[in-house]
């Protein structure tokens, strides 16, 4: 039977190319991670192992897809930025989105035991995703600032919430105590009741994680005089930078260079 009898079904596929010359942002988020984190006994409010696992998955993404120039992650979410000129899968949205979500989910399960050696996965973790195009560096930076502000707000709330719960308050009481409080009040509560100075908590908790390629110096050998011979190369790194202010972007002009 000739296959051409059936080929017309292809014509039902719709074109889904993303706008050219725009930064492509794919944001993935863990599905039902509230429950997943409880079922796997994550430390609260921040499980460092889980965050490091998310960061390793993001680093694997940058190694696998060189068009990703930057990634930002917090909690169970990660945003991946593809360069403006990317022609990955002809910029087809469904391809780019499905690859990101499936690769990330798969690496998460694959690397789980490295970060939780004594904890078996009880069921498969999975992620949802969306893709949005941003036409200018300014809007893209605002997008990332929006995610980092969200990280600040949630982390401060969660730090207070769990300090109260661990001190014996019920979840409902903790929730009611915090309702309507401002940043300053939360900082004072942490300091006065729990001697926690919010600003000295780990940067990974307060700022989230940035993944990008940076120049690193390697000592490749030592010459006859015993002096080191250095070489620079690009390496995927994780850092916990402030990306709300302008300074990160002026110090790393290559990341969003057109
Ligand atoms: P949805 O499926 O709609 O995304 P969700 O349960 O995943 O629902 P989110 O709003 O995405 O809800 O929030 C993720 C939740 O996962 C957090 O509220 C927190 O309880 C938990 N979580 C994620 N990462 C960590 C971590 N590193 N340490 C502790 N808890 C975490
Ligand atoms: P793409 O990334 O574009 O999907 P691909 O290499 O996955 O490329 P497909 O057109 O999806 O190519 O075809 C899948 C290929 O995988 C098959 O041609 C076959 O070689 C191999 N394959 C898949 N499943 C099996 C299987 N059960 N046994 C043997 N080979 C398989
Ligand atoms: Mg989630
Ligand atoms: Mg989330």
GROMACS .gro file of C-alpha atoms and ligand atoms in nm:
model
  322
    1UNK     CA    1   0.000   0.000   0.000
    2UNK     CA    2   0.146   0.338  -0.093
    3UNK     CA    3   0.222   0.552   0.210
    4UNK     CA    4   0.122   0.863   0.010
    5UNK     CA    5  -0.242   0.768   0.075
    6UNK     CA    6  -0.189   0.870   0.434
    7UNK     CA    7   0.057   1.153   0.405
    8UNK     CA    8  -0.219   1.414   0.398
    9UNK     CA    9  -0.249   1.373   0.778
   10UNK     CA   10   0.077   1.574   0.804
   11UNK     CA   11  -0.112   1.880   0.678
   12UNK     CA   12  -0.299   1.897   1.008
   13UNK     CA   13   0.021   1.983   1.192
   14UNK     CA   14   0.032   2.353   1.271
   15UNK     CA   15   0.327   2.583   1.234
   16UNK     CA   16   0.458   2.689   1.575
   17UNK     CA   17   0.778   2.879   1.508
   18UNK     CA   18   0.874   3.130   1.772
   19UNK     CA   19   0.922   3.492   1.676
   20UNK     CA   20   1.266   3.549   1.519
   21UNK     CA   21   1.530   3.772   1.683
   22UNK     CA   22   1.384   3.744   2.031
   23UNK     CA   23   1.519   3.583   2.344
   24UNK     CA   24   1.342   3.256   2.406
   25UNK     CA   25   1.265   3.188   2.772
   26UNK     CA   26   1.159   2.840   2.879
   27UNK     CA   27   1.043   2.817   3.239
   28UNK     CA   28   0.989   2.477   3.390
   29UNK     CA   29   0.832   2.409   3.730
   30UNK     CA   30   0.805   2.090   3.934
   31UNK     CA   31   0.453   1.940   3.934
   32UNK     CA   32   0.304   1.898   4.282
   33UNK     CA   33   0.640   1.958   4.448
   34UNK     CA   34   0.470   2.068   4.765
   35UNK     CA   35   0.368   1.707   4.805
   36UNK     CA   36   0.683   1.565   4.645
   37UNK     CA   37   0.904   1.759   4.889
   38UNK     CA   38   0.706   1.629   5.187
   39UNK     CA   39   0.699   1.270   5.061
   40UNK     CA   40   1.077   1.284   5.024
   41UNK     CA   41   1.133   1.466   5.353
   42UNK     CA   42   1.299   1.779   5.218
   43UNK     CA   43   1.442   2.007   5.487
   44UNK     CA   44   1.217   2.310   5.534
   45UNK     CA   45   1.217   2.585   5.427
   46UNK     CA   46   1.515   2.502   5.202
   47UNK     CA   47   1.658   2.163   5.126
   48UNK     CA   48   2.011   2.228   5.007
   49UNK     CA   49   2.044   1.885   4.840
   50UNK     CA   50   1.729   1.943   4.635
   51UNK     CA   51   1.850   2.287   4.525
   52UNK     CA   52   2.191   2.148   4.429
   53UNK     CA   53   2.019   1.874   4.230
   54UNK     CA   54   1.812   2.136   4.043
   55UNK     CA   55   2.135   2.329   3.973
   56UNK     CA   56   2.311   2.020   3.839
   57UNK     CA   57   2.019   1.951   3.605
   58UNK     CA   58   2.043   2.310   3.480
   59UNK     CA   59   2.419   2.274   3.425
   60UNK     CA   60   2.353   1.957   3.224
   61UNK     CA   61   2.103   2.158   3.016
   62UNK     CA   62   2.366   2.419   2.930
   63UNK     CA   63   2.614   2.147   2.835
   64UNK     CA   64   2.356   1.973   2.616
   65UNK     CA   65   2.210   2.283   2.447
   66UNK     CA   66   2.484   2.541   2.374
   67UNK     CA   67   2.223   2.798   2.262
   68UNK     CA   68   2.121   2.846   2.626
   69UNK     CA   69   2.317   3.148   2.747
   70UNK     CA   70   2.179   3.182   3.098
   71UNK     CA   71   1.955   3.003   3.347
   72UNK     CA   72   1.799   3.112   3.672
   73UNK     CA   73   1.650   2.877   3.928
   74UNK     CA   74   1.467   2.891   4.258
   75UNK     CA   75   1.263   2.633   4.450
   76UNK     CA   76   1.125   2.382   4.197
   77UNK     CA   77   1.154   2.611   3.895
   78UNK     CA   78   1.418   2.701   3.636
   79UNK     CA   79   1.418   2.955   3.353
   80UNK     CA   80   1.638   2.892   3.050
   81UNK     CA   81   1.732   3.174   2.814
   82UNK     CA   82   1.818   3.089   2.454
   83UNK     CA   83   2.017   3.339   2.254
   84UNK     CA   84   1.832   3.569   2.016
   85UNK     CA   85   1.977   3.412   1.705
   86UNK     CA   86   1.910   3.053   1.812
   87UNK     CA   87   1.793   2.826   1.529
   88UNK     CA   88   1.747   2.526   1.758
   89UNK     CA   89   1.488   2.301   1.590
   90UNK     CA   90   1.403   2.593   1.360
   91UNK     CA   91   1.267   2.766   1.673
   92UNK     CA   92   0.969   2.531   1.684
   93UNK     CA   93   0.798   2.594   2.019
   94UNK     CA   94   0.672   2.240   2.077
   95UNK     CA   95   1.016   2.090   2.008
   96UNK     CA   96   1.204   2.336   2.231
   97UNK     CA   97   0.956   2.312   2.516
   98UNK     CA   98   0.920   1.935   2.510
   99UNK     CA   99   1.297   1.881   2.489
  100UNK     CA  100   1.359   2.109   2.786
  101UNK     CA  101   1.098   1.949   3.006
  102UNK     CA  102   1.187   1.592   2.915
  103UNK     CA  103   1.563   1.640   2.939
  104UNK     CA  104   1.536   1.819   3.274
  105UNK     CA  105   1.295   1.563   3.425
  106UNK     CA  106   1.507   1.276   3.303
  107UNK     CA  107   1.832   1.421   3.446
  108UNK     CA  108   1.653   1.494   3.776
  109UNK     CA  109   1.565   1.126   3.817
  110UNK     CA  110   1.903   1.015   3.680
  111UNK     CA  111   2.102   1.224   3.930
  112UNK     CA  112   1.871   1.184   4.228
  113UNK     CA  113   2.086   0.922   4.404
  114UNK     CA  114   2.393   1.146   4.387
  115UNK     CA  115   2.219   1.404   4.602
  116UNK     CA  116   1.997   1.177   4.809
  117UNK     CA  117   2.210   0.862   4.849
  118UNK     CA  118   1.997   0.725   5.133
  119UNK     CA  119   1.657   0.817   4.997
  120UNK     CA  120   1.477   0.618   4.730
  121UNK     CA  121   1.256   0.798   4.482
  122UNK     CA  122   0.902   0.699   4.574
  123UNK     CA  123   0.752   0.797   4.238
  124UNK     CA  124   0.871   0.978   3.926
  125UNK     CA  125   0.916   1.357   3.956
  126UNK     CA  126   0.796   1.558   3.655
  127UNK     CA  127   0.784   1.918   3.540
  128UNK     CA  128   0.561   2.144   3.338
  129UNK     CA  129   0.689   2.418   3.113
  130UNK     CA  130   0.604   2.723   2.909
  131UNK     CA  131   0.787   2.927   2.650
  132UNK     CA  132   0.780   3.304   2.605
  133UNK     CA  133   0.975   3.531   2.368
  134UNK     CA  134   1.116   3.863   2.485
  135UNK     CA  135   1.214   4.125   2.229
  136UNK     CA  136   1.468   4.332   2.425
  137UNK     CA  137   1.745   4.285   2.678
  138UNK     CA  138   1.568   4.529   2.910
  139UNK     CA  139   1.247   4.321   2.918
  140UNK     CA  140   1.446   4.001   2.956
  141UNK     CA  141   1.633   4.149   3.254
  142UNK     CA  142   1.300   4.260   3.400
  143UNK     CA  143   1.172   3.905   3.358
  144UNK     CA  144   1.469   3.770   3.554
  145UNK     CA  145   1.435   4.043   3.819
  146UNK     CA  146   1.068   3.942   3.856
  147UNK     CA  147   1.171   3.582   3.930
  148UNK     CA  148   1.440   3.692   4.178
  149UNK     CA  149   1.205   3.929   4.361
  150UNK     CA  150   0.963   3.637   4.387
  151UNK     CA  151   1.246   3.429   4.535
  152UNK     CA  152   1.316   3.700   4.798
  153UNK     CA  153   0.950   3.733   4.896
  154UNK     CA  154   0.884   3.359   4.917
  155UNK     CA  155   1.206   3.280   5.096
  156UNK     CA  156   1.155   3.545   5.358
  157UNK     CA  157   0.800   3.431   5.419
  158UNK     CA  158   0.899   3.063   5.430
  159UNK     CA  159   1.192   3.130   5.666
  160UNK     CA  160   0.955   3.300   5.913
  161UNK     CA  161   0.681   3.042   5.862
  162UNK     CA  162   0.905   2.742   5.933
  163UNK     CA  163   1.082   2.913   6.225
  164UNK     CA  164   0.739   2.964   6.386
  165UNK     CA  165   0.626   2.608   6.309
  166UNK     CA  166   0.950   2.459   6.442
  167UNK     CA  167   0.905   2.666   6.761
  168UNK     CA  168   0.572   2.492   6.824
  169UNK     CA  169   0.313   2.705   6.641
  170UNK     CA  170   0.061   2.529   6.420
  171UNK     CA  171   0.074   2.600   6.047
  172UNK     CA  172  -0.250   2.797   6.079
  173UNK     CA  173  -0.113   3.009   6.366
  174UNK     CA  174   0.209   3.077   6.175
  175UNK     CA  175   0.010   3.177   5.868
  176UNK     CA  176  -0.211   3.414   6.069
  177UNK     CA  177   0.084   3.571   6.250
  178UNK     CA  178   0.251   3.654   5.919
  179UNK     CA  179  -0.058   3.778   5.737
  180UNK     CA  180  -0.010   4.137   5.624
  181UNK     CA  181   0.342   4.177   5.764
  182UNK     CA  182   0.598   4.382   5.571
  183UNK     CA  183   0.960   4.288   5.491
  184UNK     CA  184   1.098   4.489   5.782
  185UNK     CA  185   0.860   4.329   6.032
  186UNK     CA  186   0.955   3.982   5.912
  187UNK     CA  187   1.324   4.059   5.951
  188UNK     CA  188   1.262   4.185   6.304
  189UNK     CA  189   1.056   3.880   6.394
  190UNK     CA  190   1.338   3.653   6.278
  191UNK     CA  191   1.599   3.851   6.468
  192UNK     CA  192   1.411   3.909   6.791
  193UNK     CA  193   1.238   3.573   6.833
  194UNK     CA  194   1.487   3.342   6.666
  195UNK     CA  195   1.819   3.536   6.657
  196UNK     CA  196   1.828   3.483   6.282
  197UNK     CA  197   1.991   3.760   6.080
  198UNK     CA  198   1.814   3.714   5.746
  199UNK     CA  199   2.097   3.871   5.547
  200UNK     CA  200   2.347   3.611   5.666
  201UNK     CA  201   2.143   3.312   5.548
  202UNK     CA  202   2.302   3.127   5.251
  203UNK     CA  203   2.293   3.328   4.928
  204UNK     CA  204   2.150   3.027   4.742
  205UNK     CA  205   1.836   3.048   4.959
  206UNK     CA  206   1.798   3.426   4.938
  207UNK     CA  207   1.897   3.486   4.576
  208UNK     CA  208   1.839   3.162   4.389
  209UNK     CA  209   2.093   3.028   4.141
  210UNK     CA  210   2.236   3.161   3.815
  211UNK     CA  211   2.396   2.922   3.568
  212UNK     CA  212   2.610   3.053   3.283
  213UNK     CA  213   2.941   3.005   3.106
  214UNK     CA  214   3.225   3.200   3.256
  215UNK     CA  215   3.596   3.226   3.190
  216UNK     CA  216   3.786   3.020   3.442
  217UNK     CA  217   4.160   2.997   3.484
  218UNK     CA  218   4.324   2.658   3.472
  219UNK     CA  219   4.685   2.580   3.560
  220UNK     CA  220   4.774   2.341   3.278
  221UNK     CA  221   5.134   2.269   3.385
  222UNK     CA  222   5.439   2.415   3.555
  223UNK     CA  223   5.738   2.527   3.347
  224UNK     CA  224   6.106   2.454   3.432
  225UNK     CA  225   6.124   2.745   3.675
  226UNK     CA  226   5.825   2.605   3.861
  227UNK     CA  227   5.598   2.886   3.743
  228UNK     CA  228   5.239   2.791   3.663
  229UNK     CA  229   5.127   2.803   3.299
  230UNK     CA  230   4.770   2.928   3.295
  231UNK     CA  231   4.505   2.888   3.033
  232UNK     CA  232   4.157   3.036   3.022
  233UNK     CA  233   3.856   2.838   2.916
  234UNK     CA  234   3.480   2.871   2.931
  235UNK     CA  235   3.311   2.659   3.189
  236UNK     CA  236   2.948   2.628   3.305
  237UNK     CA  237   2.928   2.766   3.658
  238UNK     CA  238   2.663   2.825   3.927
  239UNK     CA  239   2.660   3.147   4.124
  240UNK     CA  240   2.411   3.322   4.348
  241UNK     CA  241   2.427   3.672   4.204
  242UNK     CA  242   2.198   3.969   4.234
  243UNK     CA  243   2.032   4.003   3.893
  244UNK     CA  244   1.786   4.273   3.996
  245UNK     CA  245   2.046   4.553   3.983
  246UNK     CA  246   2.233   4.647   3.667
  247UNK     CA  247   2.584   4.558   3.785
  248UNK     CA  248   2.571   4.186   3.707
  249UNK     CA  249   2.483   4.263   3.345
  250UNK     CA  250   2.751   4.530   3.305
  251UNK     CA  251   3.009   4.292   3.453
  252UNK     CA  252   2.902   4.010   3.219
  253UNK     CA  253   2.828   4.186   2.889
  254UNK     CA  254   2.885   3.869   2.685
  255UNK     CA  255   2.586   3.681   2.822
  256UNK     CA  256   2.326   3.890   2.642
  257UNK     CA  257   2.552   4.019   2.363
  258UNK     CA  258   2.370   4.020   2.030
  259LIG     P1  259   0.243   2.307   4.095
  259LIG     O1  260   0.230   2.167   4.048
  259LIG     O2  261   0.124   2.393   4.065
  259LIG     O3  262   0.372   2.373   4.055
  259LIG     P2  263   0.366   2.279   4.354
  259LIG     O4  264   0.321   2.197   4.470
  259LIG     O5  265   0.489   2.233   4.281
  259LIG     O6  266   0.244   2.297   4.256
  259LIG     P3  267   0.492   2.540   4.374
  259LIG     O7  268   0.423   2.671   4.385
  259LIG     O8  269   0.564   2.514   4.246
  259LIG     O9  270   0.387   2.426   4.407
  259LIG    O10  271   0.591   2.534   4.495
  259LIG     C1  272   0.687   2.435   4.507
  259LIG     C2  273   0.687   2.379   4.647
  259LIG    O11  274   0.783   2.273   4.654
  259LIG     C3  275   0.733   2.479   4.753
  259LIG    O12  276   0.626   2.548   4.805
  259LIG     C4  277   0.799   2.391   4.856
  259LIG    O13  278   0.701   2.341   4.944
  259LIG     C5  279   0.850   2.273   4.777
  259LIG     N1  280   0.996   2.278   4.750
  259LIG     C6  281   1.055   2.292   4.627
  259LIG     N2  282   1.188   2.294   4.638
  259LIG     C7  283   1.217   2.282   4.769
  259LIG     C8  284   1.339   2.278   4.844
  259LIG     N3  285   1.459   2.288   4.784
  259LIG     N4  286   1.331   2.264   4.979
  259LIG     C9  287   1.212   2.255   5.039
  259LIG     N5  288   1.093   2.257   4.977
  259LIG    C10  289   1.094   2.271   4.841
  260LIG     P1  290   1.492   1.253   1.639
  260LIG     O1  291   1.575   1.300   1.753
  260LIG     O2  292   1.479   1.352   1.531
  260LIG     O3  293   1.357   1.198   1.684
  260LIG     P2  294   1.573   0.975   1.614
  260LIG     O4  295   1.711   0.923   1.599
  260LIG     O5  296   1.505   0.957   1.744
  260LIG     O6  297   1.575   1.130   1.575
  260LIG     P3  298   1.334   0.867   1.489
  260LIG     O7  299   1.285   0.903   1.352
  260LIG     O8  300   1.255   0.916   1.605
  260LIG     O9  301   1.487   0.911   1.497
  260LIG    O10  302   1.350   0.713   1.490
  260LIG     C1  303   1.384   0.640   1.602
  260LIG     C2  304   1.495   0.542   1.570
  260LIG    O11  305   1.532   0.479   1.694
  260LIG     C3  306   1.456   0.430   1.477
  260LIG    O12  307   1.488   0.459   1.345
  260LIG     C4  308   1.539   0.313   1.528
  260LIG    O13  309   1.668   0.315   1.467
  260LIG     C5  310   1.561   0.343   1.675
  260LIG     N1  311   1.472   0.266   1.762
  260LIG     C6  312   1.370   0.312   1.837
  260LIG     N2  313   1.311   0.217   1.906
  260LIG     C7  314   1.377   0.104   1.877
  260LIG     C8  315   1.363  -0.032   1.916
  260LIG     N3  316   1.270  -0.070   2.003
  260LIG     N4  317   1.449  -0.121   1.867
  260LIG     C9  318   1.545  -0.084   1.782
  260LIG     N5  319   1.564   0.041   1.739
  260LIG    C10  320   1.481   0.135   1.785
  261LIG    MG1  321   0.573   2.344   4.128
  262LIG    MG1  322   0.729   2.640   4.182
   0.00000   0.00000   0.00000
